[in-house]
One Martini backbone bead per residue (centre of mass of N, CA, C, O) as a GRO file, in nm:
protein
  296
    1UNK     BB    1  -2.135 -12.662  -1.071
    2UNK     BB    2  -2.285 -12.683  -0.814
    3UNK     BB    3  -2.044 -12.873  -0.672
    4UNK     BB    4  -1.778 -12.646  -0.734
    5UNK     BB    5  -1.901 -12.431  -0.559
    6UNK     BB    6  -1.934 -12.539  -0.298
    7UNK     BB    7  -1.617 -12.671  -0.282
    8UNK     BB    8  -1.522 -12.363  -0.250
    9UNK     BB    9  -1.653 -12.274  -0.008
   10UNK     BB   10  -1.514 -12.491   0.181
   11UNK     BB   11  -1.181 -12.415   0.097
   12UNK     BB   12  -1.257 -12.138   0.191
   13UNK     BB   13  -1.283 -12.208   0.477
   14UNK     BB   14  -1.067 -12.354   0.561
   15UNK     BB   15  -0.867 -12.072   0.501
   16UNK     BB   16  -0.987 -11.927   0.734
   17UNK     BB   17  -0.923 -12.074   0.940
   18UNK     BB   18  -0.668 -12.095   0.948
   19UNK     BB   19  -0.588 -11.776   0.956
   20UNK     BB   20  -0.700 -11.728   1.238
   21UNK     BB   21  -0.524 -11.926   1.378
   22UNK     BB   22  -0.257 -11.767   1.299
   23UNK     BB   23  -0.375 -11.510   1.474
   24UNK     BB   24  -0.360 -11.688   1.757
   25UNK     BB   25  -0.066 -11.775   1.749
   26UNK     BB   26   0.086 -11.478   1.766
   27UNK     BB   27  -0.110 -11.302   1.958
   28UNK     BB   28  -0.182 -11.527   2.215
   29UNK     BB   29   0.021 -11.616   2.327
   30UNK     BB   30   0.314 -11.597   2.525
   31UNK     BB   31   0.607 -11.728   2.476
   32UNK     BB   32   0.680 -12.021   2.629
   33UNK     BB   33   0.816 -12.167   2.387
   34UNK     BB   34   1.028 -11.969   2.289
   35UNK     BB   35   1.229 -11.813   2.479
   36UNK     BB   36   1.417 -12.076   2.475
   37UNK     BB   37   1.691 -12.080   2.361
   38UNK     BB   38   1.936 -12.222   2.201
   39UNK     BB   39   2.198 -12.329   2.413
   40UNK     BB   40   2.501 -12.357   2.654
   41UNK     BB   41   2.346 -12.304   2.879
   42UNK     BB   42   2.278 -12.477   3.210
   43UNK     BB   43   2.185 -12.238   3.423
   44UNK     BB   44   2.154 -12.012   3.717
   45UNK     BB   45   2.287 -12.218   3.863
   46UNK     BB   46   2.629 -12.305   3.970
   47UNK     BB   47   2.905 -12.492   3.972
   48UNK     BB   48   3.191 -12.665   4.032
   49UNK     BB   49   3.151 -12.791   3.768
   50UNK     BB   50   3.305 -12.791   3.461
   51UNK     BB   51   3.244 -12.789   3.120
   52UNK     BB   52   3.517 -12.778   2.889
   53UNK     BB   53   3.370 -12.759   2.612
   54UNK     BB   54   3.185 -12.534   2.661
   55UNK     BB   55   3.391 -12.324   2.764
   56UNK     BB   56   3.539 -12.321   2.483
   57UNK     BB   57   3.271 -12.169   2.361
   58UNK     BB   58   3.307 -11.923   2.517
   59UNK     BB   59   3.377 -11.583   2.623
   60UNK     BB   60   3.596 -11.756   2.821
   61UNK     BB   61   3.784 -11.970   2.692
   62UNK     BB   62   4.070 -11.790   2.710
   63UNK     BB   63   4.092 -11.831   2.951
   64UNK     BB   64   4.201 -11.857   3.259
   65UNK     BB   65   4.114 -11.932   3.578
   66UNK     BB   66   4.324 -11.712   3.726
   67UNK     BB   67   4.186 -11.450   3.597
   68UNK     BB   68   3.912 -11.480   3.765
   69UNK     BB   69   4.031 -11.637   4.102
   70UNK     BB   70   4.344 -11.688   4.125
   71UNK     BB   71   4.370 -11.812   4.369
   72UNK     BB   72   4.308 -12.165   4.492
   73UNK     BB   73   4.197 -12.054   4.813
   74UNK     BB   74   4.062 -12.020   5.137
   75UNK     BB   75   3.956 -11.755   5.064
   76UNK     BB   76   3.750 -11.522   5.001
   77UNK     BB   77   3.622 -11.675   4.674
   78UNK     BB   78   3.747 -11.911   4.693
   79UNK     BB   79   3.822 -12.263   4.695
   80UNK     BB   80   3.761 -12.524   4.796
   81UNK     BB   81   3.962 -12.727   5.029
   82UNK     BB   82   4.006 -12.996   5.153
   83UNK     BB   83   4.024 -12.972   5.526
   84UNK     BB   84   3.866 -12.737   5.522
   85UNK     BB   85   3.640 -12.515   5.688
   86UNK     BB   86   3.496 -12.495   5.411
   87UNK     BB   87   3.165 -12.456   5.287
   88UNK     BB   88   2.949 -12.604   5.033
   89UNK     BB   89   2.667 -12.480   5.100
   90UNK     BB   90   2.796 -12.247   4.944
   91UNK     BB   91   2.785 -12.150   4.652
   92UNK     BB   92   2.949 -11.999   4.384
   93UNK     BB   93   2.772 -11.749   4.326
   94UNK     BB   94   2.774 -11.681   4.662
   95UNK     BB   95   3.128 -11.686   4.664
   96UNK     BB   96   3.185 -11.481   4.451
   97UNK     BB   97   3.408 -11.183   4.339
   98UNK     BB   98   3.248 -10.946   4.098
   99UNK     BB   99   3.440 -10.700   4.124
  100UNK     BB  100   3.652 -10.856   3.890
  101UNK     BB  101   3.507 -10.785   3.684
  102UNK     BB  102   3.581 -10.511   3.600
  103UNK     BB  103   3.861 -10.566   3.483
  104UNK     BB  104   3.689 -10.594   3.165
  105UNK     BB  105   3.406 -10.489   3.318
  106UNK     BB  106   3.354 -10.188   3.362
  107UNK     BB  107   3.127 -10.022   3.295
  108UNK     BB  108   2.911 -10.276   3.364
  109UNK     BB  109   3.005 -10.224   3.681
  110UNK     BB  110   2.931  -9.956   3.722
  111UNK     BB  111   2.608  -9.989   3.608
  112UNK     BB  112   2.525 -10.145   3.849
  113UNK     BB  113   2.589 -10.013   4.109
  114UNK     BB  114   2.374  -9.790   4.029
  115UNK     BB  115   2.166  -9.954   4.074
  116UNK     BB  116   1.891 -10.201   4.219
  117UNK     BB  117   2.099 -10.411   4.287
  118UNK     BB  118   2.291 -10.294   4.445
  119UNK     BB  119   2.119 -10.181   4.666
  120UNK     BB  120   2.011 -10.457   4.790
  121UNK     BB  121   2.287 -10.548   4.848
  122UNK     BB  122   2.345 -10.295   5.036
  123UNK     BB  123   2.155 -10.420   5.259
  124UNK     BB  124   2.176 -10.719   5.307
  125UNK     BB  125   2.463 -10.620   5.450
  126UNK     BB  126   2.312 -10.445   5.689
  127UNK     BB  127   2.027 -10.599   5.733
  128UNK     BB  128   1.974 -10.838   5.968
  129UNK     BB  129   1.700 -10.950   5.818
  130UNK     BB  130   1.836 -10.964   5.520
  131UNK     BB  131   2.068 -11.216   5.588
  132UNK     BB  132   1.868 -11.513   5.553
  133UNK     BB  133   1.807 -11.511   5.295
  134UNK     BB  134   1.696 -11.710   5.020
  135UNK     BB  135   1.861 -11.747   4.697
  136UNK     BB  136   1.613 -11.592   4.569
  137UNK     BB  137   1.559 -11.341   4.712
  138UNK     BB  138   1.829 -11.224   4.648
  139UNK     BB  139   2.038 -11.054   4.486
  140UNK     BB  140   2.147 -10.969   4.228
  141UNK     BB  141   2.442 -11.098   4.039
  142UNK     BB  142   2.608 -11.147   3.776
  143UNK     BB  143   2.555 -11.483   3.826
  144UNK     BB  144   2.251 -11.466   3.750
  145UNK     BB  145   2.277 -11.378   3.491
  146UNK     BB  146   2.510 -11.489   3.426
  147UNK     BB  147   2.757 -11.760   3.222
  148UNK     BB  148   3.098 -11.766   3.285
  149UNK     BB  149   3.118 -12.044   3.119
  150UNK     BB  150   2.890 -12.047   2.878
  151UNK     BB  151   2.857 -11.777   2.728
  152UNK     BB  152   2.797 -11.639   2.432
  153UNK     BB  153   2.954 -11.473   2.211
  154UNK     BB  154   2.798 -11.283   1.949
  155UNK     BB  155   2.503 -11.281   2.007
  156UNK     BB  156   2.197 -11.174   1.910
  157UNK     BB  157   1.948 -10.988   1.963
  158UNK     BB  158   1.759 -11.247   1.974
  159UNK     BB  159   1.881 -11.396   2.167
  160UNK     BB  160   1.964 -11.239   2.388
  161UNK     BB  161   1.652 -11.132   2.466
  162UNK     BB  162   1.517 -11.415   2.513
  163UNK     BB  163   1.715 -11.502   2.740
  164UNK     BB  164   1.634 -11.263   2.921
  165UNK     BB  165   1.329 -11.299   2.971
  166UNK     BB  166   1.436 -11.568   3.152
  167UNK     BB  167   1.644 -11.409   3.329
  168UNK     BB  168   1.415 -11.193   3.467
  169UNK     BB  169   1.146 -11.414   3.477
  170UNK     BB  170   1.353 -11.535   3.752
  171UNK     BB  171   1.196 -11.261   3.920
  172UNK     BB  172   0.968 -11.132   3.698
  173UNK     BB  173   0.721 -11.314   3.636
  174UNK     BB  174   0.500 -11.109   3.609
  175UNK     BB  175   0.673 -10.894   3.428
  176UNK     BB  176   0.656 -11.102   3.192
  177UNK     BB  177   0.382 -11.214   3.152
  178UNK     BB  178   0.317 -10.946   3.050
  179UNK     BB  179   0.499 -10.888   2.835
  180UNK     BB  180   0.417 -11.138   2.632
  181UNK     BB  181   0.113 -11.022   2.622
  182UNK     BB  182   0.263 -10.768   2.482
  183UNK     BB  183   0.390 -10.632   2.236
  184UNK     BB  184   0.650 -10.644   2.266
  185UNK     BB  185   0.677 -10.958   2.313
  186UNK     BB  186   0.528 -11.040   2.068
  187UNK     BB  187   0.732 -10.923   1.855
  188UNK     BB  188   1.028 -10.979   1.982
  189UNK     BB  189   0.994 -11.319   2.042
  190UNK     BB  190   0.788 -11.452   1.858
  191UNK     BB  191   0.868 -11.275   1.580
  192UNK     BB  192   1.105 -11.168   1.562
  193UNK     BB  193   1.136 -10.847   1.638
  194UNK     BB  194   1.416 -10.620   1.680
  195UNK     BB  195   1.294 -10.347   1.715
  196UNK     BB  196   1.178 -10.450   1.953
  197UNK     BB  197   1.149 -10.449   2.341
  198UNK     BB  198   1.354 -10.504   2.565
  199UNK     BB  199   1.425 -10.505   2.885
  200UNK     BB  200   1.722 -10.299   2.827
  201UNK     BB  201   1.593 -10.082   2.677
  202UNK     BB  202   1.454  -9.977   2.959
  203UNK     BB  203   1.595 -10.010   3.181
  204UNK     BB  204   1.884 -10.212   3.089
  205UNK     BB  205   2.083 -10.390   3.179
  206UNK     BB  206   2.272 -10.293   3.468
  207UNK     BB  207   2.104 -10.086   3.615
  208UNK     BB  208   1.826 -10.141   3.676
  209UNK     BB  209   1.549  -9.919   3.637
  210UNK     BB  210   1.274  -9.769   3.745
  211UNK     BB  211   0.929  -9.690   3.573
  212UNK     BB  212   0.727  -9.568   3.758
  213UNK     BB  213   0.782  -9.306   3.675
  214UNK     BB  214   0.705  -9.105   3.420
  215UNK     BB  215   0.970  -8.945   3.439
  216UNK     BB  216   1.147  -9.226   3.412
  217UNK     BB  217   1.008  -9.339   3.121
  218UNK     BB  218   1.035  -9.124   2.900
  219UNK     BB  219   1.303  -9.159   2.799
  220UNK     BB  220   1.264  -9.438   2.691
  221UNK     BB  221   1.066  -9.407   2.508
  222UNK     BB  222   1.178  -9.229   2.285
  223UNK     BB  223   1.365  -9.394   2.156
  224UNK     BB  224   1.103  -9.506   1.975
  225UNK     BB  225   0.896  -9.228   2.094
  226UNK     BB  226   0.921  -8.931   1.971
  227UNK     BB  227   0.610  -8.811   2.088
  228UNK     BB  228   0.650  -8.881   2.388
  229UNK     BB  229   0.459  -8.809   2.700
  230UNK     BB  230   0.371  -8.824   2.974
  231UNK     BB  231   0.108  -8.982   2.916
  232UNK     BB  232   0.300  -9.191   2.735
  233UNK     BB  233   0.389  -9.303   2.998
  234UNK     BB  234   0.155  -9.412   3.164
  235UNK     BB  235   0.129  -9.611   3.068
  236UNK     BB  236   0.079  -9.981   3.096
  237UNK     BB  237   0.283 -10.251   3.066
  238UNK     BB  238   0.240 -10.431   3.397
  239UNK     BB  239  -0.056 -10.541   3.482
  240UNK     BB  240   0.003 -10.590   3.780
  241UNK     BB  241  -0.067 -10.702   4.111
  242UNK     BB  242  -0.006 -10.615   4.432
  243UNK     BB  243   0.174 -10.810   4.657
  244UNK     BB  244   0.260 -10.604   4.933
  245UNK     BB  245   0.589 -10.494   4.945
  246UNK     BB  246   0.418 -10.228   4.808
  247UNK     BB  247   0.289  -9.948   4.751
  248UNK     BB  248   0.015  -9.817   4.647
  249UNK     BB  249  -0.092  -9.782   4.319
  250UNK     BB  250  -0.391  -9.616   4.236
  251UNK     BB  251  -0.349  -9.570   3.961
  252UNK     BB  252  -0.254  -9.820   3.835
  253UNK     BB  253  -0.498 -10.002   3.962
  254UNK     BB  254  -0.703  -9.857   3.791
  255UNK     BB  255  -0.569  -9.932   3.522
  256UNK     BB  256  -0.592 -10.223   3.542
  257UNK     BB  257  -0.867 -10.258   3.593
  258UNK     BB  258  -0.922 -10.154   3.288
  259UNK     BB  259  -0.820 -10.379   3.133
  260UNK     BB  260  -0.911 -10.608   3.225
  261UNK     BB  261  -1.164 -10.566   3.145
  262UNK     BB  262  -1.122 -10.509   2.825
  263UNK     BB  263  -1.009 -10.766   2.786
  264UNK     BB  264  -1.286 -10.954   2.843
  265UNK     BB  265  -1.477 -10.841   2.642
  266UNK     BB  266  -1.337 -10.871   2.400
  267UNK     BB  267  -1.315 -11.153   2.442
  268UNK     BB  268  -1.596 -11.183   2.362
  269UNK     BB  269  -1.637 -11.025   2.085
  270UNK     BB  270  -1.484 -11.224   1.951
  271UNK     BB  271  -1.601 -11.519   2.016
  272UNK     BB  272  -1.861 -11.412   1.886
  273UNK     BB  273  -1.754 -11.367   1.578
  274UNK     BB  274  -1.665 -11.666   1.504
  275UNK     BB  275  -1.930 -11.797   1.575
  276UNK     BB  276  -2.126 -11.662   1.382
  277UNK     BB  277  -1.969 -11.664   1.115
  278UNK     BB  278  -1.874 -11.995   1.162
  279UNK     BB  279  -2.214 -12.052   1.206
  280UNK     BB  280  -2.289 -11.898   0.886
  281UNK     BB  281  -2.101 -12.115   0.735
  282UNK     BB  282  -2.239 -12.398   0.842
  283UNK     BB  283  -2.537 -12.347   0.763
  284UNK     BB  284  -2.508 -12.272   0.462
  285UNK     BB  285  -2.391 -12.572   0.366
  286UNK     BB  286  -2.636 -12.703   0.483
  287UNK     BB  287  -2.821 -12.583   0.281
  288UNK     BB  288  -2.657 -12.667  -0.017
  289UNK     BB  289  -2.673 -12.985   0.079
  290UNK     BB  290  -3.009 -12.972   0.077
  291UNK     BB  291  -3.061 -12.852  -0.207
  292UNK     BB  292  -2.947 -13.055  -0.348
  293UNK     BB  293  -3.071 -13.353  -0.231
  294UNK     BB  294  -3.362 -13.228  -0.319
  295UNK     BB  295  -3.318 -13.248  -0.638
  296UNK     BB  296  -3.224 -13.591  -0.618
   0.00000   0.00000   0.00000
């Protein structure tokens, strides 16, 4: 009997840990492992090579070339043609008349036109210095997130989202890196619930608005929580630190140090408590080891 008691002991420790391994896989993941969906996206950049394989599964695989590109000749927008002044060094994305997507995305070109990628992209054009931008830098297109040749039409909200967060990410690494770690992401992406908030949820698709003030983020808020006002608005989403780009917010600043804090703090009394916790379950057994044998 003293053996069965034992042994009960040991396999409900056992239990209690898989237990915990679960809820800090769960909940402490960044979920760089998740973000990546599984699908026929080829990657940001563009080629000149199409797979027609791939194409004819995408969400324009019914179109013809001619239907986006017009005319495959050398004026600006066009293909480029052996033996013509037209270099090859300017990629396929940065040399496309994106203007063209309205012709079937009317909204979604509207609502883009009035965003802040639009708005970054007519300073580009205007401003000398902003001229010679590497392409990581420059504003984003259509083209930088969307894969018109291959993304496929009438994916999922969880799919969707997903692909979104690391297309995103891939210009706004570290207020990924806050989402992911932050309940919406933890939610939305590692455990797909489609009911939490992805990042056009909050800022948009095309318009992409920013939310830095409260006054700005309170509609977001509200669609999911609708007793939210004012102070929940200053909530902070992405405790980044100022990169030196744009204007130091000492409000949100001091808010991220008391997070940071806070973070560090929790994180050291979970991990003192799971030390005492299975560090008194461990020296229980050896206990109870102990009066067997000496018993015997």
């Amino acid at each position: 009997m003293e053996a069965r008691r034992l042994m009960g002991e040991v396999k409900g420790g056992r239990a209690l840990l898989l237990a915990v391994a679960f809820f800090f896989f769960c909940f402490t993941m960044t979920g760089d492992g998740l973000v990546r969906a599984e699908d026929s996206y080829s990657g940001a950049e563009a080629s000149w090579l199409v797979n027609m394989k791939l194409f004819s599964r995408s969400a324009h695989g019914a179109l013809s070339c001619e239907a986006c590109h017009g005319l495959m000749d050398d004026k600006p927008g066009g293909h480029p043609i052996l033996g013509s002044k037209m270099s090859l060094r300017k990629g396929p994305t940065e040399r496309y008349d994106y203007s063209r997507c309205k012709i079937c995305h009317k909204e979604s070109y509207a609502q883009y036109i009035k965003g802040i990628h639009a708005e970054a992209l007519k300073k580009e054009k205007t401003d000398p210095k902003l001229l010679n931008l590497s392409v990581e830098k420059r504003a984003p297109t259509c083209g930088h997130c969307h894969s018109s040749h291959y993304d496929e039409g009438g994916v999922s909200r969880l799919d969707a989202g997903r692909r979104m967060t690391e297309v995103c990410g891939g210009c706004h690494q570290d207020q990924m890196v806050t989402y992911l770690n932050g309940f919406h992401g933890k939610t939305a992406v590692n455990l797909g619930d489609t009911s939490s908030a992805y990042c056009s949820d909050c800022h948009g698709a095309h318009a992409c608005v920013s939310l830095k003030p409260p006054e700005a983020a309170l509609p977001a808020c509200l669609r999911c929580h609708p007793k939210a006002d004012l102070s929940f608005a200053k909530f902070v989403n992405h405790p980044t630190a100022p990169d030196g780009k744009e204007k130091v917010d000492k409000e949100k600043a001091i808010r991220v140090a008391v997070i940071r804090i806070v973070t560090v703090v929790m994180s050291v009394i979970v991990l003192l408590v799971v030390v005492f916790f299975y560090g008194h379950s461990f020296l229980w057994i050896l206990r109870e080891l102990h009066e067997k044998l000496r018993r015997h």
